[in-house]
Structures are given as structure tokens and as C-alpha cells.
Amino acid sequence: DAGVIQSPRHEVTEMGQEVTLRCKPISGHNSLFWYRQTMMRGLELLIYFNNNVPIDDSGMPEDRFSAKMPNASFSTLKIQPSEPRDSAVYFCASSLASGETQYFGPGTRLLVL
Amino acid sequence: GENVEQHPSTLSVQEGDNSIINCAYSNSASDYFIWYKQESGKGPQFIIDIRSNMDKRQGQRVTVLLNKTVKHLSLQIAATQPGDSAVYFCAERRGGRGFYFGSGTKLNVKP
């Protein structure tokens, strides 16, 4: 079992650029979650999907952030335009169902200069 | 919003001692709780969970206690080992709104 796969693992970009983070959940899992982790705010839930449908996006900071899940095996989190305050580690997690144990990917470390 | 308060923020113990980490939650709709361990440079890793119809659950060297009356959750690690050094998070599920995490406890185990 490959676990949750995220790419890229590291991303350095300049302010104003578009950033796309990718996630492949564990096969058979129906729920997918995007989190952001910073020293100041800890782990924050951004959005989660159930059966590819966004259920709760109340954690998405602002309109610059968007997430999609076109199929059961792929999701993207996009930031456009990026700002230095978006610098954080972004985690994707998946679970069999929305209320069940979540398994986290290794994260994408984003640095916006 | 309603936060999950976790304490202590840092815990230093001697190898072989027991460790206790605490979380206080405020949402009465919370019905499922998980403890995660996060090592440096990695994503959180599931340790143990407990549902609201239970007050205690045990794993290998770990015990989670849930007191719904005072909305308190704790993780106990017995005979703490250097490999237990990491940041630990509690997480609560609030109905159908996903999971919310505590601020983390950095556990340092001195050999």
C-alpha cells in the first residue's frame, strides 16, 4: 500500500505565481482532506471531499484558494496568486469515510518569496 | 471558533517514565477523537482513537481516556522510549464537519 501520495514535496515560488499541489488518496478511500500546518496556527482543515464532492470548505482562507477532486484518485489545491503568508506545509489526508481515521500524506512544504 | 486546547505544549520526560498529554474540547457534538504522532518532516500518524460511547481505550503502551462530562481527553504513554519523541496532536470530530486539531505537544524523551 503506497499510502497517500503528495507532489511536489517542496515548492519554492515567487509572490504572485500560481501554485498547484497534488494528492493521490489511498485506493478505496472515499474522503479526502486538505490541511495547512504552520507554527502560528497549527493544523487547520481547509476543505474536505466525500465521494469527490466538496462537503465543507469553510476553512479555505480566501478566494485565492481553490480545490478540486475530478475523480476518486486525484485532488488538487491551487493558490492563485500566491502570497508569502501562504508559506506552510500542506497535508492531504484520506479516509474510508468522512468520520473515520485519516491517513496523512508526507506533505508539501511551500515557500512563497 | 470553538478551539481544542492541548497542554502541555512541551513535555520532557526520562526514558522509562510515563507521559500524559491532555486536551480540552468545548463542542458537545464531538463524537470521535484521535491521537496523532508527528515526527519531524513527516505527516501525522494515527496512534489511537476513541468514540464518545467509550471512556477508555488501550493500545500497545498507550491509553486514551475520555471524560465527556468535563470534555477532557488524555493520552498516556507508558514506559516512554526515545522513539516516542515527536509532536502529538489530539483531534476531535464535530458531527459531519471534519476534524479539528489541538495545538500539539512536543514530547522530548531523555535517555
CSV table of C-alpha atoms in Angstrom, one decimal:
chain,number,residue,atom,x,y,z
A,1,ASP,CA,0.0,0.0,0.0
A,2,ALA,CA,1.6,3.2,-1.1
A,3,GLY,CA,-0.3,5.4,1.3
A,4,VAL,CA,-1.3,9.0,0.4
A,5,ILE,CA,0.9,10.5,-2.2
A,6,GLN,CA,1.5,14.2,-2.5
A,7,SER,CA,3.5,16.2,-5.0
A,8,PRO,CA,5.6,18.1,-5.1
A,9,ARG,CA,7.3,17.6,-1.7
A,10,HIS,CA,8.8,21.0,-1.8
A,11,GLU,CA,7.8,24.1,-3.7
A,12,VAL,CA,9.5,27.5,-3.8
A,13,THR,CA,7.8,30.2,-5.8
A,14,GLU,CA,7.6,34.0,-6.0
A,15,MET,CA,4.7,36.1,-4.8
A,16,GLY,CA,2.0,36.3,-7.4
A,17,GLN,CA,2.7,33.0,-9.0
A,18,GLU,CA,0.2,30.2,-9.2
A,19,VAL,CA,0.8,27.1,-7.1
A,20,THR,CA,-0.8,23.7,-7.6
A,21,LEU,CA,-0.5,21.0,-5.0
A,22,ARG,CA,-1.5,17.4,-5.9
A,23,CYS,CA,-2.7,14.5,-3.9
A,24,LYS,CA,-3.5,10.9,-4.6
A,25,PRO,CA,-5.5,9.3,-1.8
A,26,ILE,CA,-5.3,5.7,-0.7
A,27,SER,CA,-7.2,3.5,-3.1
A,28,GLY,CA,-10.7,2.8,-1.9
A,29,HIS,CA,-10.9,5.8,0.4
A,30,ASN,CA,-14.0,7.9,-0.1
A,31,SER,CA,-13.0,11.0,1.8
A,32,LEU,CA,-10.1,13.4,1.2
A,33,PHE,CA,-9.0,16.3,3.3
A,34,TRP,CA,-6.6,19.2,2.8
A,35,TYR,CA,-4.8,20.7,5.8
A,36,ARG,CA,-2.4,23.6,6.2
A,37,GLN,CA,0.2,23.5,9.0
A,38,THR,CA,2.1,26.5,10.4
A,39,MET,CA,3.9,27.2,13.6
A,40,MET,CA,1.5,30.0,14.4
A,41,ARG,CA,-1.8,28.3,13.6
A,42,GLY,CA,-1.0,24.6,13.9
A,43,LEU,CA,-3.0,22.2,11.7
A,44,GLU,CA,-6.0,23.8,10.0
A,45,LEU,CA,-8.6,21.9,8.0
A,46,LEU,CA,-9.0,23.8,4.7
A,47,ILE,CA,-11.6,21.6,2.8
A,48,TYR,CA,-12.8,18.0,2.6
A,49,PHE,CA,-14.4,16.0,-0.1
A,50,ASN,CA,-16.7,13.0,0.2
A,51,ASN,CA,-17.1,10.8,-2.9
A,52,ASN,CA,-15.4,13.6,-4.9
A,53,VAL,CA,-17.9,16.3,-3.7
A,54,PRO,CA,-16.7,19.2,-1.6
A,55,ILE,CA,-18.6,19.0,1.8
A,56,ASP,CA,-17.0,21.7,3.9
A,57,ASP,CA,-14.8,24.4,2.5
A,58,SER,CA,-15.3,26.8,5.4
A,59,GLY,CA,-11.6,26.6,6.2
A,60,MET,CA,-10.4,27.9,2.9
A,61,PRO,CA,-8.7,31.2,3.7
A,62,GLU,CA,-10.0,33.2,0.8
A,63,ASP,CA,-10.8,33.2,-2.9
A,64,ARG,CA,-7.2,32.8,-3.9
A,65,PHE,CA,-7.5,29.2,-2.7
A,66,SER,CA,-9.4,26.5,-4.7
A,67,ALA,CA,-9.6,22.8,-4.5
A,68,LYS,CA,-10.9,20.2,-7.0
A,69,MET,CA,-11.4,16.4,-7.0
A,70,PRO,CA,-12.1,15.4,-10.6
A,71,ASN,CA,-12.0,11.7,-9.7
A,72,ALA,CA,-11.6,9.3,-6.8
A,73,SER,CA,-7.9,9.1,-7.2
A,74,PHE,CA,-6.8,12.7,-7.6
A,75,SER,CA,-7.2,16.1,-6.0
A,76,THR,CA,-5.6,19.5,-6.4
A,77,LEU,CA,-5.2,22.5,-4.2
A,78,LYS,CA,-4.5,25.7,-6.1
A,79,ILE,CA,-3.3,29.1,-4.8
A,80,GLN,CA,-3.6,31.9,-7.3
A,81,PRO,CA,-2.0,34.4,-6.8
A,82,SER,CA,0.3,33.1,-4.0
A,83,GLU,CA,1.5,35.4,-1.2
A,84,PRO,CA,4.3,35.0,1.4
A,85,ARG,CA,1.8,34.3,4.1
A,86,ASP,CA,0.7,31.2,2.3
A,87,SER,CA,4.1,29.6,3.2
A,88,ALA,CA,3.3,26.5,5.2
A,89,VAL,CA,3.2,22.7,4.9
A,90,TYR,CA,0.1,21.5,3.2
A,91,PHE,CA,-1.1,18.0,4.0
A,92,CYS,CA,-3.5,15.8,2.2
A,93,ALA,CA,-5.3,13.0,4.1
A,94,SER,CA,-7.8,10.3,3.2
A,95,SER,CA,-10.1,8.0,5.0
A,96,LEU,CA,-12.6,5.3,4.2
A,97,ALA,CA,-15.4,7.6,5.2
A,98,SER,CA,-15.6,11.1,6.4
A,99,GLY,CA,-15.8,10.2,10.1
A,100,GLU,CA,-13.1,7.6,10.1
A,101,THR,CA,-9.4,7.6,10.8
A,102,GLN,CA,-7.5,9.8,8.4
A,103,TYR,CA,-4.2,8.8,6.9
A,104,PHE,CA,-1.9,11.7,6.1
A,105,GLY,CA,0.5,12.1,3.2
A,106,PRO,CA,4.0,13.4,3.7
A,107,GLY,CA,3.1,17.0,3.0
A,108,THR,CA,4.2,19.7,0.6
A,109,ARG,CA,6.4,22.3,2.0
A,110,LEU,CA,5.6,25.6,0.3
A,111,LEU,CA,7.7,28.7,0.5
A,112,VAL,CA,6.4,31.9,-1.2
A,113,LEU,CA,9.1,34.5,-1.5
B,1,GLY,CA,-14.5,29.5,17.0
B,2,GLU,CA,-14.5,26.6,19.4
B,3,ASN,CA,-10.9,25.5,19.9
B,4,VAL,CA,-9.3,22.3,21.1
B,5,GLU,CA,-6.9,23.3,23.9
B,6,GLN,CA,-4.0,21.0,24.3
B,7,HIS,CA,-1.4,21.0,27.1
B,8,PRO,CA,1.4,21.0,27.9
B,9,SER,CA,2.9,22.5,24.8
B,10,THR,CA,6.2,20.8,25.7
B,11,LEU,CA,6.8,17.7,27.8
B,12,SER,CA,10.2,16.4,28.8
B,13,VAL,CA,10.4,13.0,30.5
B,14,GLN,CA,13.1,10.5,31.4
B,15,GLU,CA,13.2,7.3,29.4
B,16,GLY,CA,11.0,4.7,31.2
B,17,ASP,CA,8.7,7.3,32.8
B,18,ASN,CA,5.0,7.7,31.9
B,19,SER,CA,3.9,10.6,29.8
B,20,ILE,CA,0.5,12.3,29.9
B,21,ILE,CA,-0.9,14.7,27.4
B,22,ASN,CA,-4.2,16.5,27.8
B,23,CYS,CA,-6.9,18.0,25.5
B,24,ALA,CA,-9.9,20.0,26.4
B,25,TYR,CA,-12.7,20.4,23.9
B,26,SER,CA,-15.8,22.5,24.0
B,27,ASN,CA,-18.1,21.2,21.4
B,28,SER,CA,-20.7,18.9,22.8
B,29,ALA,CA,-21.4,17.5,19.3
B,30,SER,CA,-17.9,16.0,19.2
B,31,ASP,CA,-18.3,12.2,19.0
B,32,TYR,CA,-14.9,10.8,17.8
B,33,PHE,CA,-11.4,11.6,18.9
B,34,ILE,CA,-8.0,10.6,17.5
B,35,TRP,CA,-4.4,11.0,18.8
B,36,TYR,CA,-1.7,11.5,16.2
B,37,LYS,CA,2.1,11.4,16.4
B,38,GLN,CA,4.1,13.6,14.0
B,39,GLU,CA,7.8,13.2,13.6
B,40,SER,CA,9.9,15.8,12.1
B,41,GLY,CA,9.4,16.2,8.3
B,42,LYS,CA,6.5,13.7,8.2
B,43,GLY,CA,2.8,13.8,8.2
B,44,PRO,CA,0.7,13.0,11.4
B,45,GLN,CA,0.5,9.3,12.0
B,46,PHE,CA,-2.5,7.6,13.7
B,47,ILE,CA,-1.9,6.3,17.2
B,48,ILE,CA,-5.2,5.5,18.8
B,49,ASP,CA,-8.8,6.6,18.7
B,50,ILE,CA,-11.9,6.6,20.9
B,51,ARG,CA,-15.6,7.1,20.3
B,52,SER,CA,-17.9,9.1,22.6
B,53,ASN,CA,-19.6,5.9,23.8
B,54,MET,CA,-16.4,4.8,25.5
B,55,ASP,CA,-14.4,6.3,28.3
B,56,LYS,CA,-11.2,4.3,27.9
B,57,ARG,CA,-9.3,2.5,25.2
B,58,GLN,CA,-5.9,0.8,25.3
B,59,GLY,CA,-3.3,0.1,22.8
B,60,GLN,CA,0.3,-1.0,23.0
B,61,ARG,CA,1.8,1.2,25.7
B,62,VAL,CA,-0.8,3.9,25.0
B,63,THR,CA,-4.1,4.6,26.7
B,64,VAL,CA,-6.7,7.2,25.8
B,65,LEU,CA,-9.2,8.4,28.4
B,66,LEU,CA,-12.3,10.4,27.6
B,67,ASN,CA,-14.4,12.3,30.2
B,68,LYS,CA,-17.4,13.6,28.4
B,69,THR,CA,-18.7,15.3,31.5
B,70,VAL,CA,-15.9,17.8,31.6
B,71,LYS,CA,-15.0,17.4,27.9
B,72,HIS,CA,-11.5,16.2,28.5
B,73,LEU,CA,-9.3,13.8,26.6
B,74,SER,CA,-5.9,12.4,27.6
B,75,LEU,CA,-3.2,10.3,26.1
B,76,GLN,CA,-1.0,8.2,28.4
B,77,ILE,CA,2.2,6.7,27.1
B,78,ALA,CA,3.7,4.0,29.4
B,79,ALA,CA,7.4,3.4,29.7
B,80,THR,CA,8.2,6.3,27.3
B,81,GLN,CA,11.1,5.5,24.9
B,82,PRO,CA,13.4,7.8,22.9
B,83,GLY,CA,11.5,6.7,19.8
B,84,ASP,CA,8.4,8.3,21.2
B,85,SER,CA,9.9,11.7,20.8
B,86,ALA,CA,7.7,13.7,18.5
B,87,VAL,CA,4.8,16.2,18.4
B,88,TYR,CA,1.5,14.7,19.5
B,89,PHE,CA,-1.9,16.1,18.4
B,90,CYS,CA,-5.4,15.4,19.6
B,91,ALA,CA,-8.2,15.7,17.0
B,92,GLU,CA,-11.9,15.8,17.5
B,93,ARG,CA,-14.7,15.2,15.0
B,94,ARG,CA,-17.5,17.7,15.2
B,95,GLY,CA,-20.5,16.0,13.7
B,96,GLY,CA,-20.2,16.0,10.0
B,97,ARG,CA,-17.8,18.9,9.8
B,98,GLY,CA,-14.5,17.1,9.8
B,99,PHE,CA,-11.7,17.0,12.3
B,100,TYR,CA,-10.2,19.9,14.4
B,101,PHE,CA,-6.8,19.6,15.9
B,102,GLY,CA,-5.2,20.7,19.1
B,103,SER,CA,-2.1,22.9,19.0
B,104,GLY,CA,0.3,20.0,19.7
B,105,THR,CA,2.6,18.7,22.4
B,106,LYS,CA,6.3,18.3,21.8
B,107,LEU,CA,7.5,15.3,23.7
B,108,ASN,CA,11.2,15.1,24.5
B,109,VAL,CA,12.4,11.8,25.9
B,110,LYS,CA,15.8,11.9,27.7
B,111,PRO,CA,17.8,8.7,27.6
